mmCIF file of C-alpha atoms in Angstrom:
data_model
loop_
_atom_site.group_PDB
_atom_site.id
_atom_site.type_symbol
_atom_site.label_atom_id
_atom_site.label_comp_id
_atom_site.label_asym_id
_atom_site.label_seq_id
_atom_site.Cartn_x
_atom_site.Cartn_y
_atom_site.Cartn_z
ATOM 1 C CA MET A 261 -59.817 -24.900 14.585
ATOM 2 C CA THR A 262 -60.542 -23.436 18.044
ATOM 3 C CA ASP A 263 -57.962 -20.684 17.500
ATOM 4 C CA ALA A 264 -59.439 -19.919 14.098
ATOM 5 C CA ILE A 265 -62.921 -19.487 15.566
ATOM 6 C CA ALA A 266 -61.597 -17.360 18.409
ATOM 7 C CA THR A 267 -59.792 -14.998 16.084
ATOM 8 C CA GLY A 268 -62.600 -14.930 13.545
ATOM 9 C CA SER A 269 -60.452 -16.396 10.792
ATOM 10 C CA SER A 270 -61.044 -19.567 8.793
ATOM 11 C CA PRO A 271 -58.564 -22.372 8.078
ATOM 12 C CA PRO A 272 -56.869 -22.354 4.663
ATOM 13 C CA ALA A 273 -58.981 -23.906 1.915
ATOM 14 C CA ASP A 274 -56.066 -25.971 0.617
ATOM 15 C CA ALA A 275 -55.234 -27.475 3.996
ATOM 16 C CA ALA A 276 -55.130 -31.242 3.534
ATOM 17 C CA PRO A 277 -56.550 -33.500 6.231
ATOM 18 C CA ARG A 278 -53.890 -35.134 8.332
ATOM 19 C CA ARG A 279 -53.432 -38.829 7.624
ATOM 20 C CA SER A 280 -53.705 -41.021 10.670
ATOM 21 C CA ARG A 281 -51.143 -43.739 11.037
ATOM 22 C CA SER A 282 -52.118 -47.298 11.829
ATOM 23 C CA LEU A 283 -51.156 -48.968 15.077
ATOM 24 C CA TYR A 284 -48.275 -50.860 13.502
ATOM 25 C CA ALA A 285 -46.990 -47.784 11.653
ATOM 26 C CA GLN A 286 -46.871 -46.000 14.999
ATOM 27 C CA ALA A 287 -45.242 -49.049 16.582
ATOM 28 C CA ILE A 288 -42.509 -49.128 13.935
ATOM 29 C CA ARG A 289 -41.868 -45.432 14.423
ATOM 30 C CA GLU A 290 -41.746 -45.958 18.175
ATOM 31 C CA LEU A 291 -39.459 -48.987 17.738
ATOM 32 C CA LEU A 292 -36.869 -46.923 15.892
ATOM 33 C CA THR A 293 -36.662 -44.489 18.805
ATOM 34 C CA TYR A 294 -34.934 -47.165 20.904
ATOM 35 C CA TRP A 295 -31.167 -47.244 20.443
ATOM 36 C CA SER A 296 -31.148 -50.937 21.320
ATOM 37 C CA ALA A 297 -33.518 -51.654 18.426
ATOM 38 C CA ARG A 298 -31.437 -49.561 16.024
ATOM 39 C CA LEU A 299 -28.233 -51.344 16.962
ATOM 40 C CA GLY A 300 -29.910 -54.741 16.831
ATOM 41 C CA LEU A 301 -31.471 -54.113 13.415
ATOM 42 C CA ALA A 302 -28.163 -52.772 12.087
ATOM 43 C CA TRP A 303 -26.319 -55.932 13.168
ATOM 44 C CA ILE A 304 -29.059 -58.200 11.759
ATOM 45 C CA PHE A 305 -28.937 -56.309 8.452
ATOM 46 C CA LEU A 306 -25.146 -56.698 8.396
ATOM 47 C CA VAL A 307 -25.327 -60.460 9.057
ATOM 48 C CA VAL A 308 -28.047 -61.029 6.438
ATOM 49 C CA THR A 309 -26.221 -58.928 3.831
ATOM 50 C CA ALA A 310 -22.938 -60.737 4.492
ATOM 51 C CA GLY A 311 -24.679 -64.091 4.164
ATOM 52 C CA VAL A 312 -26.402 -63.222 0.885
ATOM 53 C CA PHE A 313 -23.361 -61.688 -0.811
ATOM 54 C CA SER A 314 -20.646 -63.854 0.769
ATOM 55 C CA PRO A 315 -19.838 -65.688 -2.539
ATOM 56 C CA PHE A 316 -19.183 -62.292 -4.125
ATOM 57 C CA ILE A 317 -17.098 -60.988 -1.198
ATOM 58 C CA ALA A 318 -14.982 -64.012 -0.234
ATOM 59 C CA SER A 319 -14.145 -66.427 -3.054
ATOM 60 C CA SER A 320 -11.093 -68.085 -4.547
ATOM 61 C CA HIS A 321 -12.720 -67.773 -7.977
ATOM 62 C CA PRO A 322 -11.527 -64.570 -9.685
ATOM 63 C CA ILE A 323 -14.230 -62.113 -10.662
ATOM 64 C CA VAL A 324 -12.710 -61.847 -14.150
ATOM 65 C CA TRP A 325 -9.378 -62.866 -15.630
ATOM 66 C CA ASN A 326 -7.633 -63.101 -18.969
ATOM 67 C CA TYR A 327 -6.892 -66.796 -19.429
ATOM 68 C CA LYS A 328 -4.810 -67.615 -22.525
ATOM 69 C CA GLY A 329 -6.042 -64.477 -24.253
ATOM 70 C CA HIS A 330 -9.740 -64.995 -23.455
ATOM 71 C CA TRP A 331 -11.672 -62.959 -20.886
ATOM 72 C CA GLU A 332 -13.967 -64.985 -18.626
ATOM 73 C CA SER A 333 -15.565 -64.817 -15.182
ATOM 74 C CA PRO A 334 -14.847 -67.931 -13.077
ATOM 75 C CA MET A 335 -16.904 -66.514 -10.201
ATOM 76 C CA LEU A 336 -20.096 -66.275 -12.274
ATOM 77 C CA HIS A 337 -19.362 -69.650 -13.857
ATOM 78 C CA ASN A 338 -19.284 -71.246 -10.396
ATOM 79 C CA ILE A 339 -22.321 -69.456 -8.998
ATOM 80 C CA THR A 340 -24.968 -71.794 -7.549
ATOM 81 C CA GLN A 341 -28.754 -71.806 -7.689
ATOM 82 C CA VAL A 342 -28.948 -70.849 -4.023
ATOM 83 C CA ASP A 343 -26.772 -67.782 -4.654
ATOM 84 C CA VAL A 344 -29.104 -66.564 -7.402
ATOM 85 C CA VAL A 345 -32.246 -67.176 -5.357
ATOM 86 C CA LEU A 346 -30.921 -65.365 -2.282
ATOM 87 C CA VAL A 347 -29.738 -62.299 -4.212
ATOM 88 C CA VAL A 348 -33.068 -61.912 -6.027
ATOM 89 C CA LEU A 349 -35.082 -62.382 -2.840
ATOM 90 C CA TYR A 350 -32.854 -59.903 -0.994
ATOM 91 C CA PHE A 351 -33.644 -57.118 -3.445
ATOM 92 C CA ALA A 352 -37.291 -58.215 -3.663
ATOM 93 C CA VAL A 353 -37.675 -57.663 0.085
ATOM 94 C CA ILE A 354 -36.210 -54.166 -0.202
ATOM 95 C CA VAL A 355 -38.447 -53.201 -3.143
ATOM 96 C CA LEU A 356 -41.607 -54.579 -1.536
ATOM 97 C CA ALA A 357 -40.790 -52.804 1.730
ATOM 98 C CA LEU A 358 -40.823 -49.489 -0.146
ATOM 99 C CA LEU A 359 -44.358 -50.111 -1.490
ATOM 100 C CA ARG A 360 -46.134 -48.497 1.437
ATOM 101 C CA HIS A 361 -49.536 -48.183 -0.284
ATOM 102 C CA VAL A 362 -49.741 -51.940 -0.904
ATOM 103 C CA SER A 363 -51.259 -54.066 1.834
ATOM 104 C CA LEU A 364 -49.140 -56.559 3.734
ATOM 105 C CA LEU A 365 -51.061 -59.563 2.404
ATOM 106 C CA VAL A 366 -50.599 -58.425 -1.204
ATOM 107 C CA ARG A 367 -46.881 -57.892 -0.658
ATOM 108 C CA LEU A 368 -46.608 -61.317 0.944
ATOM 109 C CA ALA A 369 -48.421 -62.920 -1.996
ATOM 110 C CA ILE A 370 -46.120 -61.130 -4.465
ATOM 111 C CA TYR A 371 -43.066 -62.269 -2.530
ATOM 112 C CA VAL A 372 -44.209 -65.909 -2.478
ATOM 113 C CA GLY A 373 -44.851 -65.749 -6.228
ATOM 114 C CA ILE A 374 -41.381 -64.316 -6.845
ATOM 115 C CA LEU A 375 -39.889 -67.018 -4.627
ATOM 116 C CA PHE A 376 -41.407 -69.914 -6.585
ATOM 117 C CA MET A 377 -40.634 -68.332 -9.952
ATOM 118 C CA VAL A 378 -36.986 -67.608 -9.079
ATOM 119 C CA ILE A 379 -36.432 -71.105 -7.672
ATOM 120 C CA GLN A 380 -37.761 -72.719 -10.846
ATOM 121 C CA LEU A 381 -35.750 -70.453 -13.169
ATOM 122 C CA ALA A 382 -32.555 -70.841 -11.113
ATOM 123 C CA TYR A 383 -32.653 -74.627 -11.155
ATOM 124 C CA LEU A 384 -33.478 -74.646 -14.874
ATOM 125 C CA LEU A 385 -30.868 -72.139 -16.068
ATOM 126 C CA VAL A 386 -27.991 -72.240 -13.561
ATOM 127 C CA ARG A 387 -25.619 -75.190 -13.929
ATOM 128 C CA PRO A 388 -22.599 -74.932 -11.601
ATOM 129 C CA PRO A 389 -19.723 -77.406 -12.056
ATOM 130 C CA MET A 390 -19.859 -80.532 -9.912
ATOM 131 C CA ASN A 391 -16.151 -80.598 -9.050
ATOM 132 C CA ILE A 392 -14.309 -77.432 -8.015
ATOM 133 C CA ASP A 393 -10.541 -77.162 -8.288
ATOM 134 C CA TYR A 394 -9.183 -74.040 -6.610
ATOM 135 C CA SER A 395 -5.554 -74.916 -7.372
ATOM 136 C CA ARG A 396 -5.956 -74.321 -11.102
ATOM 137 C CA TYR A 397 -6.059 -70.548 -10.556
ATOM 138 C CA TRP A 398 -2.675 -70.218 -8.874
ATOM 139 C CA GLN A 399 -1.223 -72.836 -11.223
ATOM 140 C CA ALA A 400 -2.360 -70.793 -14.220
ATOM 141 C CA GLU A 401 -0.852 -67.631 -12.725
ATOM 142 C CA HIS A 402 2.480 -69.351 -11.983
ATOM 143 C CA ALA A 403 2.559 -70.787 -15.508
ATOM 144 C CA GLY A 404 1.895 -67.366 -17.024
ATOM 145 C CA ASP A 405 -1.394 -68.432 -18.657
ATOM 146 C CA ALA A 406 -3.461 -65.883 -16.732
ATOM 147 C CA GLN A 407 -3.028 -62.125 -16.786
ATOM 148 C CA SER A 408 -5.097 -59.237 -15.453
ATOM 149 C CA VAL A 409 -6.728 -61.191 -12.643
ATOM 150 C CA VAL A 410 -9.431 -59.283 -10.685
ATOM 151 C CA ARG A 411 -10.188 -60.963 -7.366
ATOM 152 C CA THR A 412 -12.792 -60.482 -4.670
ATOM 153 C CA ILE A 413 -12.149 -58.477 -1.495
ATOM 154 C CA ILE A 414 -11.210 -61.695 0.341
ATOM 155 C CA PRO A 415 -9.579 -63.965 -2.267
ATOM 156 C CA TYR A 416 -10.251 -67.222 -0.415
ATOM 157 C CA SER A 417 -13.281 -69.533 -0.484
ATOM 158 C CA PRO A 418 -14.392 -71.076 2.827
ATOM 159 C CA SER A 419 -13.493 -74.604 1.661
ATOM 160 C CA ASP A 420 -10.238 -73.646 -0.067
ATOM 161 C CA ARG A 421 -7.561 -75.438 1.912
ATOM 162 C CA MET A 422 -4.761 -73.878 -0.136
ATOM 163 C CA LEU A 423 -3.062 -77.235 -0.685
ATOM 164 C CA TYR A 424 -0.303 -75.574 -2.662
ATOM 165 C CA ALA A 425 1.131 -74.185 0.582
ATOM 166 C CA THR A 426 -0.424 -76.271 3.358
ATOM 167 C CA GLU A 427 2.604 -76.214 5.574
ATOM 168 C CA PHE A 428 2.586 -72.410 5.531
ATOM 169 C CA THR A 429 -1.159 -71.813 6.039
ATOM 170 C CA GLN A 430 -2.194 -74.159 8.842
ATOM 171 C CA ASN A 431 -3.272 -72.605 12.170
ATOM 172 C CA LEU A 432 -1.949 -69.129 11.359
ATOM 173 C CA ARG A 433 -2.712 -66.331 13.762
ATOM 174 C CA PRO A 434 -4.458 -63.173 12.455
ATOM 175 C CA SER A 435 -2.134 -61.293 10.117
ATOM 176 C CA ARG A 436 -2.225 -58.861 7.231
ATOM 177 C CA GLN A 437 -2.766 -61.664 4.720
ATOM 178 C CA PHE A 438 -5.266 -63.623 6.833
ATOM 179 C CA LEU A 439 -7.119 -61.025 8.895
ATOM 180 C CA LEU A 440 -8.739 -63.544 11.267
ATOM 181 C CA GLY A 441 -6.200 -66.342 10.896
ATOM 182 C CA THR A 442 -6.594 -69.812 9.386
ATOM 183 C CA THR A 443 -7.909 -73.190 10.501
ATOM 184 C CA GLU A 444 -5.959 -76.405 11.014
ATOM 185 C CA ASN A 445 -6.813 -77.287 7.395
ATOM 186 C CA GLY A 446 -5.479 -74.008 6.022
ATOM 187 C CA GLU A 447 -8.907 -72.402 5.444
ATOM 188 C CA ASP A 448 -9.363 -68.658 5.861
ATOM 189 C CA VAL A 449 -11.346 -67.894 9.027
ATOM 190 C CA LEU A 450 -12.759 -64.577 7.779
ATOM 191 C CA SER A 451 -14.128 -66.233 4.643
ATOM 192 C CA ARG A 452 -15.737 -68.960 6.725
ATOM 193 C CA MET A 453 -17.177 -66.361 9.111
ATOM 194 C CA LEU A 454 -18.882 -64.523 6.248
ATOM 195 C CA HIS A 455 -20.265 -67.676 4.651
ATOM 196 C CA ALA A 456 -21.474 -68.895 8.059
ATOM 197 C CA CYS A 457 -23.745 -65.828 8.202
ATOM 198 C CA ARG A 458 -25.846 -67.534 5.525
ATOM 199 C CA ILE A 459 -26.306 -70.652 7.666
ATOM 200 C CA ALA A 460 -27.258 -68.619 10.733
ATOM 201 C CA SER A 461 -29.773 -66.477 8.835
ATOM 202 C CA ALA A 462 -31.276 -69.438 6.984
ATOM 203 C CA ILE A 463 -31.678 -71.485 10.152
ATOM 204 C CA GLY A 464 -33.295 -68.573 11.970
ATOM 205 C CA PHE A 465 -35.705 -67.394 9.287
ATOM 206 C CA ILE A 466 -36.754 -70.711 7.706
ATOM 207 C CA SER A 467 -37.244 -72.661 10.933
ATOM 208 C CA THR A 468 -39.075 -69.728 12.508
ATOM 209 C CA GLY A 469 -41.193 -69.397 9.366
ATOM 210 C CA ILE A 470 -42.208 -73.064 9.592
ATOM 211 C CA SER A 471 -43.101 -72.759 13.264
ATOM 212 C CA LEU A 472 -44.958 -69.494 12.577
ATOM 213 C CA VAL A 473 -47.197 -71.030 9.912
ATOM 214 C CA ILE A 474 -48.038 -74.061 12.054
ATOM 215 C CA GLY A 475 -48.522 -72.006 15.214
ATOM 216 C CA VAL A 476 -50.821 -69.456 13.544
ATOM 217 C CA ILE A 477 -53.033 -72.103 11.907
ATOM 218 C CA VAL A 478 -53.346 -74.313 14.994
ATOM 219 C CA GLY A 479 -53.777 -71.389 17.401
ATOM 220 C CA ALA A 480 -56.354 -69.691 15.166
ATOM 221 C CA PHE A 481 -58.603 -72.749 15.010
ATOM 222 C CA MET A 482 -58.197 -73.398 18.737
ATOM 223 C CA GLY A 483 -59.123 -69.863 19.709
ATOM 224 C CA TYR A 484 -61.937 -69.414 17.193
ATOM 225 C CA PHE A 485 -63.812 -72.666 17.743
ATOM 226 C CA ALA A 486 -62.784 -73.289 21.396
ATOM 227 C CA GLY A 487 -64.614 -76.210 23.003
ATOM 228 C CA TRP A 488 -63.400 -79.731 22.262
ATOM 229 C CA LEU A 489 -61.089 -78.538 19.473
ATOM 230 C CA ASP A 490 -59.316 -76.242 21.936
ATOM 231 C CA LEU A 491 -59.032 -79.117 24.420
ATOM 232 C CA ILE A 492 -57.440 -81.442 21.851
ATOM 233 C CA GLY A 493 -55.132 -78.663 20.646
ATOM 234 C CA MET A 494 -53.878 -77.930 24.174
ATOM 235 C CA ARG A 495 -53.097 -81.601 24.755
ATOM 236 C CA LEU A 496 -51.208 -81.640 21.436
ATOM 237 C CA ILE A 497 -49.222 -78.555 22.471
ATOM 238 C CA GLU A 498 -48.316 -80.168 25.791
ATOM 239 C CA MET A 499 -47.088 -83.280 23.984
ATOM 240 C CA PHE A 500 -44.796 -81.253 21.670
ATOM 241 C CA GLU A 501 -43.525 -79.109 24.541
ATOM 242 C CA ALA A 502 -42.429 -82.275 26.356
ATOM 243 C CA ILE A 503 -40.077 -83.176 23.479
ATOM 244 C CA PRO A 504 -36.486 -81.945 24.118
ATOM 245 C CA THR A 505 -35.501 -80.286 20.842
ATOM 246 C CA LEU A 506 -31.746 -80.727 21.219
ATOM 247 C CA ILE A 507 -32.004 -84.426 22.105
ATOM 248 C CA LEU A 508 -34.343 -84.974 19.143
ATOM 249 C CA LEU A 509 -31.924 -83.189 16.812
ATOM 250 C CA ILE A 510 -28.980 -85.260 18.013
ATOM 251 C CA THR A 511 -30.947 -88.491 17.605
ATOM 252 C CA LEU A 512 -32.213 -87.753 14.086
ATOM 253 C CA VAL A 513 -28.838 -86.452 12.904
ATOM 254 C CA ALA A 514 -27.173 -89.617 14.187
ATOM 255 C CA ILE A 515 -29.721 -91.761 12.284
ATOM 256 C CA TYR A 516 -30.274 -89.837 9.034
ATOM 257 C CA GLY A 517 -27.053 -87.851 8.716
ATOM 258 C CA ARG A 518 -26.169 -84.178 8.919
ATOM 259 C CA SER A 519 -28.687 -82.370 6.744
ATOM 260 C CA LEU A 520 -29.186 -78.627 7.078
ATOM 261 C CA TYR A 521 -32.741 -78.871 5.755
ATOM 262 C CA MET A 522 -33.636 -81.543 8.272
ATOM 263 C CA ILE A 523 -32.306 -79.358 11.091
ATOM 264 C CA MET A 524 -34.481 -76.456 9.891
ATOM 265 C CA ILE A 525 -37.572 -78.660 9.696
ATOM 266 C CA ILE A 526 -37.052 -80.242 13.122
ATOM 267 C CA ILE A 527 -36.542 -76.865 14.823
ATOM 268 C CA GLY A 528 -39.624 -75.536 13.053
ATOM 269 C CA LEU A 529 -41.800 -78.545 13.907
ATOM 270 C CA THR A 530 -40.912 -78.345 17.606
ATOM 271 C CA GLY A 531 -40.975 -74.552 18.028
ATOM 272 C CA TRP A 532 -44.559 -73.704 17.078
ATOM 273 C CA THR A 533 -46.190 -74.353 20.444
ATOM 274 C CA GLY A 534 -45.464 -70.953 21.985
ATOM 275 C CA LYS A 535 -46.779 -69.128 18.921
ATOM 276 C CA ALA A 536 -49.929 -71.271 18.939
ATOM 277 C CA ARG A 537 -50.538 -70.315 22.569
ATOM 278 C CA PHE A 538 -50.242 -66.604 21.791
ATOM 279 C CA VAL A 539 -52.575 -66.803 18.785
ATOM 280 C CA ARG A 540 -55.082 -68.913 20.724
ATOM 281 C CA ALA A 541 -55.215 -66.381 23.558
ATOM 282 C CA GLU A 542 -55.723 -63.470 21.146
ATOM 283 C CA PHE A 543 -58.447 -65.274 19.186
ATOM 284 C CA LEU A 544 -60.290 -66.221 22.365
ATOM 285 C CA ARG A 545 -60.361 -62.505 23.180
ATOM 286 C CA LEU A 546 -61.382 -61.405 19.676
ATOM 287 C CA ARG A 547 -63.973 -64.059 18.798
ATOM 288 C CA ASN A 548 -66.766 -62.123 20.564
ATOM 289 C CA GLN A 549 -65.897 -58.710 19.123
ATOM 290 C CA ASP A 550 -68.402 -56.826 16.979
ATOM 291 C CA PHE A 551 -66.241 -56.795 13.848
ATOM 292 C CA VAL A 552 -66.068 -60.606 13.942
ATOM 293 C CA TYR A 553 -69.845 -60.854 14.185
ATOM 294 C CA ALA A 554 -70.137 -58.403 11.306
ATOM 295 C CA ALA A 555 -67.780 -60.468 9.131
ATOM 296 C CA GLN A 556 -69.770 -63.610 9.933
ATOM 297 C CA ALA A 557 -73.078 -61.856 9.154
ATOM 298 C CA LEU A 558 -71.733 -60.794 5.764
ATOM 299 C CA GLY A 559 -71.140 -64.445 4.924
ATOM 300 C CA LEU A 560 -67.370 -64.158 4.556
ATOM 301 C CA PRO A 561 -65.501 -67.463 4.274
ATOM 302 C CA LEU A 562 -63.827 -68.870 7.359
ATOM 303 C CA TRP A 563 -60.276 -68.186 6.149
ATOM 304 C CA SER A 564 -61.177 -64.530 5.569
ATOM 305 C CA VAL A 565 -62.633 -64.139 9.046
ATOM 306 C CA LEU A 566 -59.629 -65.817 10.668
ATOM 307 C CA PHE A 567 -56.668 -64.475 8.709
ATOM 308 C CA ARG A 568 -57.871 -61.195 7.192
ATOM 309 C CA HIS A 569 -59.900 -59.791 10.067
ATOM 310 C CA MET A 570 -58.920 -61.462 13.331
ATOM 311 C CA LEU A 571 -55.223 -62.228 12.802
ATOM 312 C CA PRO A 572 -54.090 -58.608 12.075
ATOM 313 C CA ASN A 573 -55.672 -57.588 15.383
ATOM 314 C CA GLY A 574 -53.770 -60.268 17.320
ATOM 315 C CA LEU A 575 -50.255 -59.984 15.910
ATOM 316 C CA THR A 576 -48.725 -58.030 18.781
ATOM 317 C CA PRO A 577 -47.476 -60.920 20.981
ATOM 318 C CA LEU A 578 -46.747 -63.029 17.887
ATOM 319 C CA LEU A 579 -44.256 -60.549 16.437
ATOM 320 C CA ILE A 580 -42.360 -60.476 19.711
ATOM 321 C CA SER A 581 -42.277 -64.279 19.835
ATOM 322 C CA VAL A 582 -40.884 -64.438 16.289
ATOM 323 C CA SER A 583 -37.897 -62.273 17.209
ATOM 324 C CA PHE A 584 -36.994 -64.473 20.171
ATOM 325 C CA GLY A 585 -37.670 -67.601 18.100
ATOM 326 C CA VAL A 586 -35.059 -66.655 15.483
ATOM 327 C CA ALA A 587 -32.449 -66.179 18.212
ATOM 328 C CA SER A 588 -33.334 -69.540 19.767
ATOM 329 C CA ALA A 589 -33.046 -71.338 16.407
ATOM 330 C CA ILE A 590 -29.596 -69.852 15.739
ATOM 331 C CA LEU A 591 -28.447 -70.894 19.196
ATOM 332 C CA SER A 592 -29.755 -74.444 18.688
ATOM 333 C CA GLU A 593 -27.896 -74.845 15.392
ATOM 334 C CA SER A 594 -24.693 -73.440 16.908
ATOM 335 C CA THR A 595 -24.948 -75.884 19.793
ATOM 336 C CA LEU A 596 -25.500 -78.797 17.430
ATOM 337 C CA SER A 597 -22.544 -77.788 15.240
ATOM 338 C CA PHE A 598 -20.318 -77.341 18.289
ATOM 339 C CA LEU A 599 -21.099 -80.929 19.263
ATOM 340 C CA GLY A 600 -19.889 -82.021 15.829
ATOM 341 C CA LEU A 601 -23.362 -82.882 14.491
ATOM 342 C CA GLY A 602 -23.974 -79.857 12.283
ATOM 343 C CA PRO A 603 -23.677 -79.488 8.488
ATOM 344 C CA VAL A 604 -20.449 -80.883 7.054
ATOM 345 C CA ASP A 605 -20.212 -79.148 3.686
ATOM 346 C CA SER A 606 -21.141 -75.653 4.942
ATOM 347 C CA PRO A 607 -19.240 -73.529 7.477
ATOM 348 C CA SER A 608 -21.054 -72.502 10.648
ATOM 349 C CA TRP A 609 -20.060 -70.569 13.736
ATOM 350 C CA GLY A 610 -20.652 -73.527 16.063
ATOM 351 C CA GLN A 611 -18.490 -75.739 13.858
ATOM 352 C CA MET A 612 -15.665 -73.199 14.027
ATOM 353 C CA LEU A 613 -15.928 -73.119 17.818
ATOM 354 C CA ASP A 614 -15.449 -76.878 17.816
ATOM 355 C CA GLN A 615 -12.378 -76.496 15.567
ATOM 356 C CA ALA A 616 -10.795 -74.163 18.119
ATOM 357 C CA ARG A 617 -9.879 -77.224 20.142
ATOM 358 C CA GLY A 618 -6.831 -78.511 18.333
ATOM 359 C CA VAL A 619 -5.052 -81.810 18.615
ATOM 360 C CA GLY A 620 -4.148 -82.712 22.187
ATOM 361 C CA THR A 621 -4.125 -79.743 24.541
ATOM 362 C CA SER A 622 -3.659 -77.066 21.887
ATOM 363 C CA PHE A 623 -6.187 -74.248 21.709
ATOM 364 C CA HIS A 624 -6.489 -71.684 18.901
ATOM 365 C CA TRP A 625 -7.950 -68.572 20.467
ATOM 366 C CA TRP A 626 -8.838 -66.848 17.194
ATOM 367 C CA MET A 627 -11.007 -69.830 16.248
ATOM 368 C CA ALA A 628 -13.014 -69.369 19.449
ATOM 369 C CA VAL A 629 -13.157 -65.600 19.910
ATOM 370 C CA PHE A 630 -14.487 -64.477 16.519
ATOM 371 C CA PRO A 631 -17.234 -67.121 16.046
ATOM 372 C CA GLY A 632 -18.177 -66.806 19.708
ATOM 373 C CA VAL A 633 -18.570 -63.048 19.430
ATOM 374 C CA ALA A 634 -20.629 -63.490 16.244
ATOM 375 C CA ILE A 635 -23.028 -65.926 17.954
ATOM 376 C CA PHE A 636 -23.345 -63.684 21.004
ATOM 377 C CA MET A 637 -23.913 -60.509 18.988
ATOM 378 C CA THR A 638 -26.496 -62.114 16.694
ATOM 379 C CA VAL A 639 -28.540 -63.694 19.486
ATOM 380 C CA PHE A 640 -28.237 -60.516 21.545
ATOM 381 C CA ALA A 641 -29.365 -58.386 18.582
ATOM 382 C CA TYR A 642 -32.559 -60.400 18.088
ATOM 383 C CA ASN A 643 -33.258 -60.251 21.818
ATOM 384 C CA MET A 644 -32.783 -56.470 21.850
ATOM 385 C CA VAL A 645 -35.165 -56.066 18.918
ATOM 386 C CA GLY A 646 -37.694 -58.334 20.653
ATOM 387 C CA GLU A 647 -37.499 -56.341 23.894
ATOM 388 C CA ALA A 648 -37.844 -53.020 22.058
ATOM 389 C CA LEU A 649 -40.716 -54.369 19.976
ATOM 390 C CA ARG A 650 -42.518 -55.471 23.116
ATOM 391 C CA ASP A 651 -42.224 -51.967 24.569
ATOM 392 C CA ALA A 652 -43.241 -50.336 21.281
ATOM 393 C CA LEU A 653 -46.400 -52.460 21.011
ATOM 394 C CA ASP A 654 -47.353 -52.058 24.663
ATOM 395 C CA PRO A 655 -50.507 -49.876 24.783
ATOM 396 C CA LYS A 656 -49.396 -48.435 28.109
ATOM 397 C CA LEU A 657 -46.065 -47.265 26.704
ATOM 398 C CA LEU A 658 -47.034 -46.506 23.080
ATOM 399 C CA LYS A 659 -47.064 -42.769 22.478
ATOM 400 C CA ARG A 660 -50.028 -41.756 20.368
ATOM 401 C CA GLU A 661 -50.252 -38.437 18.600
#
């Protein structure tokens, strides 16, 4: 505009005003400038994608085959309700992320609605068989009853022990047929690695989600009301912080059995204290701001003041805590599984590390290296994203246009 005045010319009439980006839009753009964040997000995306689509990548069930003259899909026939829910939610996240003109709260509400609807439909319509017999596929092929069999990329399920050739498939080193080797029970390590991605992602996201909800609610009320409520809340936080999470997990698993859902809940119920502290500190700072007084003067309900006006202005330290919280939850589950107290019916990286110690003094290096690298890379990826996010949201380092 200054140049236009100096030269006596006027700006073009059709020149559109430049849209200003919000703080978090700038932070996301700044986050993607860090190579550490790019690499971390790429690895996280790879792990989540492998976990969601693992039944369609590594399965002993053929995709389609011609059995006694009839075409059928054993893989779709054996699909579970969890598989359907995860695939739908995976694509729902991608579609909602592309809706840039829709507010975050609206997208979150849509996602929660899709979640409940898909869960209900999946458990009403999907009926997987109770007993699974992997041997019937190779028996049908040997008998000549099956022709034109189309298999998945990795034709082995994580629990397929290949009993038809046990003596030839136990503790095999990595080879062309078994790229990452086999376990002492004849299970394919690569298939178990892919399916274990689902356990790691579920533990991280669900337990962190539980702790996030509790931490935000408790911290918001503590910071907004302060006084005696803040005093009681701080004593409650100190009590939960004194509980050793790993010891509590070991105790409850020994009493109630190895339940994946219980592990998620326990990690979530003991990991909210740090998030509550961050939210409390931000709300103590924001409670005397002018926009809060304006919202109160307009007679807005309490939940609107807390979660629609104050919370978006105090998310910066919370987002960083979430990234580190996911990594901590994955590490806790891996530790528990390594101790032999993790889920029994689902493969996990910690469980595979425990299986690396064979009978006696034997040690199977491929059973330790690949799961160990996966745990390290996943935890390291979340930590890199958390560090980059902290720098991107730092007002002193954030580059504004």
